[in-house]
Each structure stands twice: as C-alpha cells, then as structure tokens.
Coordinates of C-alpha atoms (C1' of nucleotides) in Angstrom, one line a residue:
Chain A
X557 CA -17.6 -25.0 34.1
X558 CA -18.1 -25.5 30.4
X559 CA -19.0 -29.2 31.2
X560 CA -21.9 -28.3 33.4
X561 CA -23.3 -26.4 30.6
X562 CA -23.1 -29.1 27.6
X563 CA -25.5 -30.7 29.7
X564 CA -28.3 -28.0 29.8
X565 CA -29.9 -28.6 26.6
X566 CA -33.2 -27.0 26.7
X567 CA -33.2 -24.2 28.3
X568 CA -35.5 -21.1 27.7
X569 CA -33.5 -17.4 26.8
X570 CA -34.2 -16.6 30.9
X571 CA -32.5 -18.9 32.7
X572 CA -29.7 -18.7 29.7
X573 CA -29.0 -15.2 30.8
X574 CA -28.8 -16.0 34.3
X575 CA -26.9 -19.0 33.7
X576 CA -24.3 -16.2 31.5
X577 CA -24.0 -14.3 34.4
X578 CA -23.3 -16.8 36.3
X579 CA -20.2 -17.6 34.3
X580 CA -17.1 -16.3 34.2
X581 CA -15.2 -16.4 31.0
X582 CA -11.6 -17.5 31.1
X583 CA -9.1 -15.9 29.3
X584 CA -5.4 -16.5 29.1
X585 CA -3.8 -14.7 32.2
X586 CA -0.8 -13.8 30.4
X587 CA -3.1 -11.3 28.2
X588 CA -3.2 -9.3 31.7
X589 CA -1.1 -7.9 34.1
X590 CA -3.6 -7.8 36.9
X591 CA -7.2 -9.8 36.3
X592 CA -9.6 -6.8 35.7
X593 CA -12.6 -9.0 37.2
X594 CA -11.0 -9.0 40.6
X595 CA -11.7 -5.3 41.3
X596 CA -13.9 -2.3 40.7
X597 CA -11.1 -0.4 38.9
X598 CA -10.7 -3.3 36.9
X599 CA -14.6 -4.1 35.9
X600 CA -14.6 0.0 35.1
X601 CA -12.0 -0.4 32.9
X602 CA -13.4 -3.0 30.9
X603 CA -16.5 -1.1 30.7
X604 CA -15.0 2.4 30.2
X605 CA -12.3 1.1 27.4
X606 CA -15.3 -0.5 25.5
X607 CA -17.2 2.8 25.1
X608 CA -14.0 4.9 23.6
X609 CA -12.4 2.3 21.5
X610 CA -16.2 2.0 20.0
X611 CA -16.3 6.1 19.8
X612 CA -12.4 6.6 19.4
X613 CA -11.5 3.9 17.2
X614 CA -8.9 1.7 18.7
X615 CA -5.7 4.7 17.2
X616 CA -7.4 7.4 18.9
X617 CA -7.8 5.5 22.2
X618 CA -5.4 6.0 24.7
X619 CA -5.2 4.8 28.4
X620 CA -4.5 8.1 29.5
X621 CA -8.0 9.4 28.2
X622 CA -9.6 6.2 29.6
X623 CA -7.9 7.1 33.2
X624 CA -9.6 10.6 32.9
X625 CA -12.3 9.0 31.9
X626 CA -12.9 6.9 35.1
X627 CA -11.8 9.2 37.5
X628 CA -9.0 7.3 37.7
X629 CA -5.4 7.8 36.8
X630 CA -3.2 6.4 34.0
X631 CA -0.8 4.4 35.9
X632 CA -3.1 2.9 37.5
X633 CA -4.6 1.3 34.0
X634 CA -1.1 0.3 33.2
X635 CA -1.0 -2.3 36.2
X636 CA -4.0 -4.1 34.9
X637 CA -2.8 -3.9 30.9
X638 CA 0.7 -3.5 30.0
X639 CA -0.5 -1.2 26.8
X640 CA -3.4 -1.1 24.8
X641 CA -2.7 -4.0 22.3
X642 CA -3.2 -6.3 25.2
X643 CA -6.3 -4.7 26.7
X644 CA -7.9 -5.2 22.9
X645 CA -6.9 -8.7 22.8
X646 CA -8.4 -9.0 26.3
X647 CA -12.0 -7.4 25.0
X648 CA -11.7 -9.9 22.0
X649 CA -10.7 -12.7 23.2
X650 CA -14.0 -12.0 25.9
X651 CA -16.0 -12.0 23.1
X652 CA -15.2 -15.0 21.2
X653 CA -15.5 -16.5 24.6
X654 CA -18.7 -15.0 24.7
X655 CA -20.1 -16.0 21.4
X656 CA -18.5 -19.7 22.2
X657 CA -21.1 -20.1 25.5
X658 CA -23.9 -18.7 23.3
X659 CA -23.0 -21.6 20.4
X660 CA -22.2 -24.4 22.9
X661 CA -25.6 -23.9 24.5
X662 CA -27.6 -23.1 21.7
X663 CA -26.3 -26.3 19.1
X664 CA -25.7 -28.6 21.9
X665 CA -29.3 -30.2 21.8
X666 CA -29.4 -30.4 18.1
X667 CA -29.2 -34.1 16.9
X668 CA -29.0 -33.5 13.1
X669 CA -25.9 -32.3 12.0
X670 CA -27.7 -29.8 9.1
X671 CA -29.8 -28.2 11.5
X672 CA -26.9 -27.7 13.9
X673 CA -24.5 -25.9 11.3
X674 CA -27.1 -23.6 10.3
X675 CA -27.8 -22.6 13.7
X676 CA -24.5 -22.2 14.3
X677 CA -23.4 -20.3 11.6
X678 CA -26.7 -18.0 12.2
X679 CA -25.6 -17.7 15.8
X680 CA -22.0 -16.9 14.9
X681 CA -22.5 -14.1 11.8
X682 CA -25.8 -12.4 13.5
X683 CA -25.7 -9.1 14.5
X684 CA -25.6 -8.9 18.7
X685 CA -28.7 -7.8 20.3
X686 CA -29.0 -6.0 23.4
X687 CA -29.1 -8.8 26.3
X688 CA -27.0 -6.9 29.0
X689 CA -26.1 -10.5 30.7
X690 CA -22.9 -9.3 31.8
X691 CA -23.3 -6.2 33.9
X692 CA -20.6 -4.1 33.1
X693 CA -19.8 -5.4 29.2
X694 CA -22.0 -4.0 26.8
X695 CA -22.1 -6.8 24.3
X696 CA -23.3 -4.7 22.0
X697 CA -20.7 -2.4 21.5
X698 CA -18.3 -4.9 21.8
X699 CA -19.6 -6.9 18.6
X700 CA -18.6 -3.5 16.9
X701 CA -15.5 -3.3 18.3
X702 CA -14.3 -6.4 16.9
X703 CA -15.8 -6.2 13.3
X704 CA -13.5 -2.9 12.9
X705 CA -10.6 -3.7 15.2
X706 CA -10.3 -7.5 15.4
X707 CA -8.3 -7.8 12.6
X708 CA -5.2 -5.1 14.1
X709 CA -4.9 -7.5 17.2
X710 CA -3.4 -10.0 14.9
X711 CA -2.5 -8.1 12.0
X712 CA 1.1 -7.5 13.6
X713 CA 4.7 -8.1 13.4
X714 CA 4.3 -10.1 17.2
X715 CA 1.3 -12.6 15.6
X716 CA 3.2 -16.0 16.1
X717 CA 5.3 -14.9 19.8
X718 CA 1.4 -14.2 20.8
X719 CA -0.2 -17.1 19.0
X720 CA 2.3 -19.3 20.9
X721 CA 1.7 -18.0 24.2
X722 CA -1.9 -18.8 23.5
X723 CA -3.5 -15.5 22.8
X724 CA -5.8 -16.5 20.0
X725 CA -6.6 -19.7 21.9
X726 CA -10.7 -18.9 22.1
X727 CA -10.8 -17.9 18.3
X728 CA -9.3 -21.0 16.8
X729 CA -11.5 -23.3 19.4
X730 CA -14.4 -21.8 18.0
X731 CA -13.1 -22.1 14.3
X732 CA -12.5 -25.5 15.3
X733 CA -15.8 -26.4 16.3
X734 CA -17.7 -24.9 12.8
X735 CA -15.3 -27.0 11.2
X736 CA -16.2 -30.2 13.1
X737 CA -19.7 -29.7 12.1
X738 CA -19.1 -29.0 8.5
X739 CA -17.6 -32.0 8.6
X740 CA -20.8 -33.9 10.1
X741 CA -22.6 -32.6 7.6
X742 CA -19.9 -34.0 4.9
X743 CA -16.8 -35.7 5.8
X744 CA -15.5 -35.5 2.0
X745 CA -15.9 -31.6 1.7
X746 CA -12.2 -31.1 1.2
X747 CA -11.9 -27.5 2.6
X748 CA -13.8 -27.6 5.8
X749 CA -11.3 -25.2 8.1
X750 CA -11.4 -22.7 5.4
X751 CA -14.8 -22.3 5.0
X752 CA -14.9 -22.1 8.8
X753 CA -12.4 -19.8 9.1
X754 CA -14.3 -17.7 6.4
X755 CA -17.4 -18.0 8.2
X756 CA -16.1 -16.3 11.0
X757 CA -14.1 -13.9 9.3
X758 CA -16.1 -13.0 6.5
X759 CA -19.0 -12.7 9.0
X760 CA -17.1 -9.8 10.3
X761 CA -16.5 -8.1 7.3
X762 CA -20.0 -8.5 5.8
X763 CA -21.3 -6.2 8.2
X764 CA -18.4 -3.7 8.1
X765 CA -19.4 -3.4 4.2
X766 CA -22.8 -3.0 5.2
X767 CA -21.8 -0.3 7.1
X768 CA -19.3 1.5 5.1
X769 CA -19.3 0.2 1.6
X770 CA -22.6 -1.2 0.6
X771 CA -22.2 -1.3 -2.9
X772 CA -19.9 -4.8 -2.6
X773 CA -22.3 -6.4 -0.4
X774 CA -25.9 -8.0 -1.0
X775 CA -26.3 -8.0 2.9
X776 CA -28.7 -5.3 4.5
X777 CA -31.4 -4.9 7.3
X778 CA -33.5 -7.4 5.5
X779 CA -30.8 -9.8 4.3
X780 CA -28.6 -10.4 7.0
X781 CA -25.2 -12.3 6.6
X782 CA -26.5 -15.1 7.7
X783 CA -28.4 -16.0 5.5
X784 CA -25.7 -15.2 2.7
X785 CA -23.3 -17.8 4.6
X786 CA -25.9 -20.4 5.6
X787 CA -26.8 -20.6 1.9
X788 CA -23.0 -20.2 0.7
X789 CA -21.9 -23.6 2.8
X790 CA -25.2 -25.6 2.4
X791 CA -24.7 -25.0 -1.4
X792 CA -20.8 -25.8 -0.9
X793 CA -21.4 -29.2 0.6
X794 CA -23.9 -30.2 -1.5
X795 CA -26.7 -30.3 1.1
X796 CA -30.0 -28.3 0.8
X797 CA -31.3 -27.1 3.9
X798 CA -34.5 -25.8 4.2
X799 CA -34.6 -23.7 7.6
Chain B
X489 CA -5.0 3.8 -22.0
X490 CA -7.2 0.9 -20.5
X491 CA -9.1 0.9 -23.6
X492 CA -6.5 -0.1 -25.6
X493 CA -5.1 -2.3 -23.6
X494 CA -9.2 -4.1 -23.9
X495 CA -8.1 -4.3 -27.8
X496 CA -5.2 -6.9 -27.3
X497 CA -6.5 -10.0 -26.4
X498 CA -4.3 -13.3 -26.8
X499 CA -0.8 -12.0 -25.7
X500 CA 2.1 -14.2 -24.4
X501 CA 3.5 -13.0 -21.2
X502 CA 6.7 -11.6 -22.8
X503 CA 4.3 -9.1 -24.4
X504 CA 2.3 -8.3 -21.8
X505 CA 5.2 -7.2 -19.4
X506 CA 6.7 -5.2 -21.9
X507 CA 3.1 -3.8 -22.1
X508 CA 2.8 -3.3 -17.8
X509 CA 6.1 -1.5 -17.8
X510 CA 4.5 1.2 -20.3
X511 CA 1.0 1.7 -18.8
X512 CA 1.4 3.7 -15.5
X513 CA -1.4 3.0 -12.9
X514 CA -3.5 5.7 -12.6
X515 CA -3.9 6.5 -8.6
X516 CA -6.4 9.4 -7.4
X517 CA -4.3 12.4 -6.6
X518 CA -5.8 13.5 -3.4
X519 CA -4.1 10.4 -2.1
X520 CA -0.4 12.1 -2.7
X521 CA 0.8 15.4 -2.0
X522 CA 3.0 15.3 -5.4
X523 CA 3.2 12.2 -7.6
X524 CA 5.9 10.0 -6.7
X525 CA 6.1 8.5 -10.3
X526 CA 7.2 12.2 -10.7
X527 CA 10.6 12.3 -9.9
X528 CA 13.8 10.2 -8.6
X529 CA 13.5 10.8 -5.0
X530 CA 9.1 10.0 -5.2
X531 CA 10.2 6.7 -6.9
X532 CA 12.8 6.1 -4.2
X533 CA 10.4 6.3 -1.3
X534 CA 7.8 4.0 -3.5
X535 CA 10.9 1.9 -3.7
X536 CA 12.4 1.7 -0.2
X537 CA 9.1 1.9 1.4
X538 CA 7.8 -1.3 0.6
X539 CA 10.9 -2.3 1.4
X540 CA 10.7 -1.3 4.8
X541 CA 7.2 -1.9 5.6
X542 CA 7.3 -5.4 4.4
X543 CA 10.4 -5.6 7.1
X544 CA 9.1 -3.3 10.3
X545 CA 5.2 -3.9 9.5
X546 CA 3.3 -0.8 9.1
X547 CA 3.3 0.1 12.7
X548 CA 7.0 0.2 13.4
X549 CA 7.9 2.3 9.4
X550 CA 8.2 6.0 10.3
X551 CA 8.8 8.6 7.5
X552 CA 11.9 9.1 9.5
X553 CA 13.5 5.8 9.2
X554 CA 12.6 6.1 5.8
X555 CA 14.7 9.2 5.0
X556 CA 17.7 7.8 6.8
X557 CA 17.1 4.7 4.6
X558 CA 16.6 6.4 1.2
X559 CA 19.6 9.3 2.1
X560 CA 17.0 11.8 2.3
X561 CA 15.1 13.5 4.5
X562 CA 11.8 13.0 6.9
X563 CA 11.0 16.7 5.6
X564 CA 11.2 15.7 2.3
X565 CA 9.0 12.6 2.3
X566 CA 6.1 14.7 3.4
X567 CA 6.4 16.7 0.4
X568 CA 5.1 13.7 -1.1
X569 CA 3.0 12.1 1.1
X570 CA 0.9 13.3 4.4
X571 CA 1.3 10.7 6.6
X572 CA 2.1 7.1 6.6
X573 CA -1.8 6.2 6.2
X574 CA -1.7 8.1 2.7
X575 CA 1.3 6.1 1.6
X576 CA 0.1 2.8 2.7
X577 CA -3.5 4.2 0.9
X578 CA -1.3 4.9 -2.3
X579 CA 0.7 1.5 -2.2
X580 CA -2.5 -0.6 -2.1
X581 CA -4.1 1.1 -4.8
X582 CA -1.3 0.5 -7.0
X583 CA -1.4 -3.0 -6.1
X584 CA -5.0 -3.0 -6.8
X585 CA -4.7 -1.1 -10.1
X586 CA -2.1 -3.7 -10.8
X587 CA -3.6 -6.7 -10.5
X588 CA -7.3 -5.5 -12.2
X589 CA -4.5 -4.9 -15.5
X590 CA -4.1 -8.6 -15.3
X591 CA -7.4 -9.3 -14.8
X592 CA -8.3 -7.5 -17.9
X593 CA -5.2 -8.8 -20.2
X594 CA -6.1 -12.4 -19.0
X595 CA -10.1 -12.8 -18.9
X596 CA -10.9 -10.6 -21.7
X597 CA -10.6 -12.5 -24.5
X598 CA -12.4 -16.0 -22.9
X599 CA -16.0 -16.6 -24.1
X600 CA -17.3 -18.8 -21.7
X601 CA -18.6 -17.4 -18.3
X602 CA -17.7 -20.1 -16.6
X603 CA -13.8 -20.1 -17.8
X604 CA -13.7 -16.3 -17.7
X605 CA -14.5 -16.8 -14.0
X606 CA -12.5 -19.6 -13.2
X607 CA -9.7 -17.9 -14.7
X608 CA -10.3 -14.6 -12.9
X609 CA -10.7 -15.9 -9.4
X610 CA -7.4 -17.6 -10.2
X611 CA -5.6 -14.4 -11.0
X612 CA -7.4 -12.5 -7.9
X613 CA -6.4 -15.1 -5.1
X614 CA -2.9 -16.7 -6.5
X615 CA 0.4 -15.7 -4.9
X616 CA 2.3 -13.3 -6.6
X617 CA 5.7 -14.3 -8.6
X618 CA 8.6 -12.4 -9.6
X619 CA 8.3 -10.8 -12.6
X620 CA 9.7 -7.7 -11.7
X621 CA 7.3 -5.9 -14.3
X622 CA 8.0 -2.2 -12.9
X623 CA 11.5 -1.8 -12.1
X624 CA 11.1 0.2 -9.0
X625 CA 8.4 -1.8 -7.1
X626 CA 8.6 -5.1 -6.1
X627 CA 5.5 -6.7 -6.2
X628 CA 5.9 -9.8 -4.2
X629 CA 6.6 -8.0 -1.4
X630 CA 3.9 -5.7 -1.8
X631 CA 1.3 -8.4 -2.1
X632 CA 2.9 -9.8 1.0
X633 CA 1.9 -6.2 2.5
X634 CA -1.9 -5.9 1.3
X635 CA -2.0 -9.4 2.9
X636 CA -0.9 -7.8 6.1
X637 CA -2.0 -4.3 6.2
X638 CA -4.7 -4.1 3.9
X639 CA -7.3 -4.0 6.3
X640 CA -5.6 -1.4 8.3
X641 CA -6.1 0.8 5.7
X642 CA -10.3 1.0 5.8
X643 CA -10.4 0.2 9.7
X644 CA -10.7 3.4 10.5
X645 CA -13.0 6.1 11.8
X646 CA -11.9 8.3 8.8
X647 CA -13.3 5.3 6.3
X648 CA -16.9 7.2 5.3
X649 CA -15.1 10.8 4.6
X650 CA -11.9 8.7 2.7
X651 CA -14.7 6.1 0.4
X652 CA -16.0 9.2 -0.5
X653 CA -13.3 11.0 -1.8
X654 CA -12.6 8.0 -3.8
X655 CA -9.5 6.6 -2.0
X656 CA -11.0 2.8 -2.5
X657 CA -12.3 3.2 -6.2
X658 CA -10.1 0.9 -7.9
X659 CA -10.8 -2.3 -5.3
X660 CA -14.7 -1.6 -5.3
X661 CA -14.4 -1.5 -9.6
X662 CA -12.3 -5.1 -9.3
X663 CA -14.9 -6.5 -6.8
X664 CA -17.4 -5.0 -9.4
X665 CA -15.6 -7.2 -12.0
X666 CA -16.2 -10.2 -10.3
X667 CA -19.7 -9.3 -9.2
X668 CA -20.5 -9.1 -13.1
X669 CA -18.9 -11.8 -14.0
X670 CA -19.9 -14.1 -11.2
X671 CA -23.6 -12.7 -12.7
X672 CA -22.6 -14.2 -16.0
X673 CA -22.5 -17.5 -14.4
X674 CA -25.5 -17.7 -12.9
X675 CA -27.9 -14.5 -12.9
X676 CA -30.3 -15.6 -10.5
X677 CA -28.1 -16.1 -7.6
X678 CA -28.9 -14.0 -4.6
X679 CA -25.4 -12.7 -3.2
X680 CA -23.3 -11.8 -6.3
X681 CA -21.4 -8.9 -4.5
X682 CA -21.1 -10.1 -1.0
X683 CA -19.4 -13.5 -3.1
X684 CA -17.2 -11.2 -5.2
X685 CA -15.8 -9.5 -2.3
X686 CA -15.3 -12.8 -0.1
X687 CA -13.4 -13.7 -2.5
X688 CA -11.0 -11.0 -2.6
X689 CA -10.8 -10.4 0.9
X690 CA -11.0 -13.8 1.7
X691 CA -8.0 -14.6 -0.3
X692 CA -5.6 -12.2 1.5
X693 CA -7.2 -13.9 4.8
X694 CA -6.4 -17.5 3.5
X695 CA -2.6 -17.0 3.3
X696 CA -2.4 -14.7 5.8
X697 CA -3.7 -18.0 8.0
X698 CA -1.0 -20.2 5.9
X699 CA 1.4 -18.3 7.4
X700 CA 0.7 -17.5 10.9
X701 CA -2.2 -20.1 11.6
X702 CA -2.4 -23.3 9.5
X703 CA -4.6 -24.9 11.8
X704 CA -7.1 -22.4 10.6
X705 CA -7.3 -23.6 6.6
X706 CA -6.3 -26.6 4.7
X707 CA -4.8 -24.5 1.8
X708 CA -0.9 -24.9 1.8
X709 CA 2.0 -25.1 -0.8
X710 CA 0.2 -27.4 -2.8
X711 CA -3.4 -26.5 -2.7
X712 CA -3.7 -22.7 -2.9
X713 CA -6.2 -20.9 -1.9
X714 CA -7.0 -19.9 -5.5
X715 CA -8.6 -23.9 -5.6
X716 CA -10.7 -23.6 -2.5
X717 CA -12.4 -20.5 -3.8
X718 CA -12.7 -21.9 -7.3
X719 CA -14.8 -25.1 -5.9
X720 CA -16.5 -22.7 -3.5
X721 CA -18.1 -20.1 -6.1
X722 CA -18.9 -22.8 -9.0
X723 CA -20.2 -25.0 -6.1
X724 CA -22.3 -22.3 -4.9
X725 CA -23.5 -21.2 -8.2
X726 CA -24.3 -24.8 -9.2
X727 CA -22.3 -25.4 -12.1
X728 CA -19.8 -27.7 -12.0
X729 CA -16.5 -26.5 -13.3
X730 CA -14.2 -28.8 -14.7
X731 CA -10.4 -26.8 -15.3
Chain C
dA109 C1' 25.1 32.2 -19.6
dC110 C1' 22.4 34.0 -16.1
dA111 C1' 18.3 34.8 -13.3
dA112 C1' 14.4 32.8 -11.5
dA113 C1' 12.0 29.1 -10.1
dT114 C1' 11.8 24.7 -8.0
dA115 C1' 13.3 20.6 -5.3
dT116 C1' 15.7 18.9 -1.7
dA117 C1' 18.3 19.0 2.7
dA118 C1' 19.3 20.4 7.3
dT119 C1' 17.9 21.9 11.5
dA120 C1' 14.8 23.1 15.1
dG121 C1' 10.7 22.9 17.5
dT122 C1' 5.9 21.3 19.2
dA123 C1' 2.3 18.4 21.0
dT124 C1' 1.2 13.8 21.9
dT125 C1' 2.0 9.0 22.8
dA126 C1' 3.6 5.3 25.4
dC127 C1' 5.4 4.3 28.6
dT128 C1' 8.6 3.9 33.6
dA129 C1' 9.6 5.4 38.2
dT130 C1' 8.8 7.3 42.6
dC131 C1' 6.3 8.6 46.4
dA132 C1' 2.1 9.6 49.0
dT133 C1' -2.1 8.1 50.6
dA134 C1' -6.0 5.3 51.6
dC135 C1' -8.0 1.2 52.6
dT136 C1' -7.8 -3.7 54.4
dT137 C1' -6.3 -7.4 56.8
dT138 C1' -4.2 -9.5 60.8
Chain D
dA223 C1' -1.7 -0.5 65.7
dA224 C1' 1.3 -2.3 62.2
dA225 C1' 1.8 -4.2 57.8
dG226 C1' 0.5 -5.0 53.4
dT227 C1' -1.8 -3.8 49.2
dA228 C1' -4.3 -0.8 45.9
dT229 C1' -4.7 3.4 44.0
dG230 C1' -3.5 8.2 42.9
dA231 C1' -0.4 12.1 41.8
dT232 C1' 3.4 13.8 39.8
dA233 C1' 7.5 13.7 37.1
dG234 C1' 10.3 12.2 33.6
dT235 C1' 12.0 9.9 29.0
dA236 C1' 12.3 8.5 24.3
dA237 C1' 9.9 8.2 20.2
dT238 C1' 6.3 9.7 17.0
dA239 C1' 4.1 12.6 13.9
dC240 C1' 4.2 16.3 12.4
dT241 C1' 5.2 22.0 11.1
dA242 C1' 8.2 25.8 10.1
dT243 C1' 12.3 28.0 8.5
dT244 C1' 16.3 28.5 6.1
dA245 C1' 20.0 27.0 3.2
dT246 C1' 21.6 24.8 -0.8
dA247 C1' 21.5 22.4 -5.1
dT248 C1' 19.3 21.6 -9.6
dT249 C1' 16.5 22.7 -13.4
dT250 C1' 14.5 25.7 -16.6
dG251 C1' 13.4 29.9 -19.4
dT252 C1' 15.2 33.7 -21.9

DNA sequence: ACAAATATAATAGTATTACTATCATACTTT
DNA sequence: AAAGTATGATAGTAATACTATTATATTTGT
C-alpha cells in the first residue's frame, strides 16, 4: 500500500485525508490478541482507551474502567489486549505509523535534500492539529498520549524480548528515514542516528516542558519546537537553510 | 555548605572525594516522611533499594520485597517513605544533587566559556565510574536507574501539583547551569534552555538507546555520547571547539 | 538506674489491580 | 435448525499498595 502512495506527489490536504482513510495502518499482530479493526468492540476500544489514558494517565487507566466505559465488559477487552502495556504500544505504534504516512507523502516530492529535512523535521516535532481522518482515532489526543506515556512502553525490564519480536518496528523505520536525509544533506556529519533519534525524542519532550516546566524550554505558542530543531540540525551540519 | 565548596577551585580528585563524602545532599523534605540519612535502617533502604530497583525495574520493586531484603519490615519502610514514587523522587534528586557537586568542583575554576562548557557537558552526559564516594549508595547503579526510570518520575498526572512543591528543583537549577553557561558562549543564540535541557535529557536517552537500540545512535564504547553533544552545542552555537 | 519516649517489628486487614476461568446468551453463518 | 463465534456476566485468585494496631526493643533524660 505504502508503494502506491510514494507515487502521489502532489496532492492537495483533501484528497490526502481521504487517501488516510483509505489506509489502514499495519501494526505488528503479535502486539494484539484479536485485531481491534475487525469489529465494533474493537474500533470502541481504541477510541474509548484513548480518551481515559489522555484523562487518566496511562497508571490510573485500567481495562475494567474502559469496559464500563463502553458498555462493555472487562473480559471482553482482555481478548483483544492481553493487558494494558500492549494496548499502549498498540496506540503508539498507530501513531508513528500515522506520522510515517503524513512524512512519506508530504517529503516525497521534494527534490532538494535541505528543503526535505526541514519539512520533515517540521512535520515530525509539530503539534497535531485536528484533521479527524481516521474516524474513530482522535489524532489529537493521541499526540498527547504519547509525549507523556511513550517513553513507559519502552522504559521496561521486557524492552529487548519486545524489541525483538518487532514491537518498536514503526519507530525505528521512521528514525531511520530522518537519518537518511540528514545524511543527504551531509554524508560526513558523523552523528546522524543520534541527532535523528533526538529529533524525535526531544520533539516529544519539548512540548511536555512546554507544558509542565516552561522555565527549561525556549519553545512556546509562538516558537514552536520546530523551529528550535530545524535550526539545531541545519546549524549542526553546517548548512544554512533559509525556509 | 555549597558556598564553600565554590571557594576550592583546583583540587585533585583524592581531595574532592574526601570532600563528597562530608557534604550531604540536601533533598527537599516533603519528598520523605523521615530522613533516611537519619538513621541505620533509612540508610539501609537508600542502600538496598537501588539495589533492587536497578535489578526488578521500578515496576516489579515493592516496599515489601524490600523489607524481606533489608530484614525489616514493609511497615517500617513507610515510615520513611510514602510510596515507591516518593522514593524513586528522592533517589533521583540525590543523583541530581550529586552530579551538579561535580559540576561545580570541576567548571568553576575554568575561565573560558567555551572550556567551562565543554567541560560541563562532559561531566553531565559521561557514564558514571566507581568511585564509591558515599559508602552507602552506589552510584553507578543509580545512574543506570535515572537512565531508566527517570522519566517515570515527571510522566505523571500529579507532575503540576509535585513541580510546585519543589520536588524537581535541583534538575531545573542544573539545566539552569547549563542554560547560563551555554549563554556565556554565545548570548545571542535563540534556544539556550530548550539546548541545556536536550542535553541532559538527551544524554540519559543516548545510552539508554546503546543499550537496548544501537541501531538508533552511533555513540558506543568508544565514542560516548558526551562527544556527540559536545560537537552538537559548539556546532550550533558557532564556535568551533577544539578539546 | 529507671521511666519515658521513640523506633522498629509483627500481624492483620482493606480496597484495588490484573488477571483467569466458566458459563450463558446472542448473533451469524451454513 | 444446527453449529460456530463473539460478547457478557459472574466468580475467583494472587499480588499490590497501602492503613491500623499492638508488641518489643532501643535510646534518652533525669
């Protein structure tokens, strides 16, 4: 599916949305017990859990209040997600996968390797906005989600049992690409998957400094973490970028 | 007690542990219940709980298993510390506390902005040796834990309520530290803070990838992470760096 | 040296969590 | 109409995260 899109370059923000719809993003079926896209139940949990991990934080959630929740009952979440570790890896990796389509589509078309970092790494460490592509996800809330619990899914005593089985497959693809561009732009920078990997990462925590400790960030409504990171890595490979 | 320590500048490290072992690291006291530098048992559950935490991971240490460990009681841990949270709050202070001493004892007497901050970002992102400074706490271990359960400390919903009774003071003053003297360098850069604290946090992230995702960063045994950061900040602040 | 105060240990108990197991029912497919 | 599958309801278990009470040991003041 991802090969039809590289090929629709210019495309206006419509008929990307419908195309989004349109595409289902594939994550690692050993993350679930049951896919949750194959039934109501399952597209309500998905929906539901997103809500009260974002109002519960991911220690106060628990699947029997998300059973209660959907009318539904707590067994009955347990044969879609063996526990609730799983079911945040499953929102996560759904975002990454997410954010991958958005940067795929939206750096594809760019010929100059400068302009396509920067709009990459403005695409990857800006704020989500409210788009509703996918019915039942709020994309939104789910941006939040992982900038405060992303780092517990692999902040554990299972991380390389669960990187092995492929778990963090999405994130490191998308890692992966940032630093394949850094390295268009210069192929002697000698640090390229770090400063990718701290892209991404340090994306995430900008805004959760924003939020809750503002005095050890320069990043506000005005001066988004973007712009912090596009001028951070153009300055780090010696390349000025005017955009 | 800091203040004097400010007075003694060029020290040889002999001197300077000797020093560390007297000064005690000064840890806001809503964080405990009753100071654990108080008494035998407090210093045995300081001990033994970095011990086990290091070993189970945060999630799996229960006060209980700690009792059984230390020949004491879950009862009688809570008469030190609330919960596990608080301990895990208290731990990373300390380790916080700990390292801004070194920071101090080694930057303070260098002249040059450019080596003071060369020299600090080398002492905020290295790996932590033996040196077994306070008998009772083992701080290679315990940086191994602020590399893994750092961020479970502020990921909470409690974070707001917590900044503000000052459990985080002594990591905002270090990122402070390096805010200033990254402002030292160069005063017209744009992001001094947001830098200062990618470079803290971004450290713990850089060899918590070594471990668990090399593919992820090109730092390894023999090019820390402390050199990435280095040619990152003095890149990004346009001054070349030569040490 | 003795009484009082304090610290620790032992035990018990509660509500909640994170499940597993079983059975009933409803809906779907052939 | 029978069989299969999905869901719901209920019950049960072991562990967690505490709180409360009482007993005992240790320290301290006079």
């Amino acid at each position: 599916m991802i090969v039809i899109l590289l090929y629709l370059c210019s495309i206006n923000g419509m008929i990307m949305e419908k195309l989004l719809k349109s595409v289902k993003i594939n994550i690692n079926d050993k993350i679930y017990v049951k896919d949750p896209e194959s039934s109501d139940l399952g597209r309500r949990i998905i929906e539901h859990s997103i809500v009260m991990i974002h109002d519960l934080g991911f220690e106060a959630f628990t699947f029997k209040k998300l059973g209660l929740q959907i009318g539904s009952n707590e067994s009955s979440v347990y044969r879609y997600f063996e526990n609730k570790h799983k079911l945040l890896l499953y929102l996560t990796s759904w975002y990454w996968g997410w954010l991958e389509y958005q940067l795929v589509f939206a750096t594809n078309s760019i010929p100059k390797p400068e302009d396509k970092l920067a709009s990459a790494i403005r695409i990857l460490t800006r704020a989500t906005e409210v788009d509703a592509s996918f019915s039942h996800i709020n994309e939104v809330l789910l941006n939040k989600i992982v900038i405060n619990e992303y780092s517990k899914s692999y902040l554990t005593k299972e991380v390389d049992q669960e990187n092995k089985e492929g778990y963090f497959i999405i994130y490191k693809r998308l890692v992966n690409r940032i630093r394949e561009m850094i390295q268009d732009v210069n192929s002697s920078y000698p640090y390229p998957a770090s400063l990718a990997s701290s892209i991404l990462e340090g994306g995430l925590h900008q805004y959760f400094l924003m939020d809750h400790f503002s005095s050890m960030t320069d990043c506000n409504e005005k001066v988004p973490p973007a712009e912090f990171f596009v001028d951070l890595v153009f300055k780090t490979l010696k390349k000025d970028y005017n955009g």
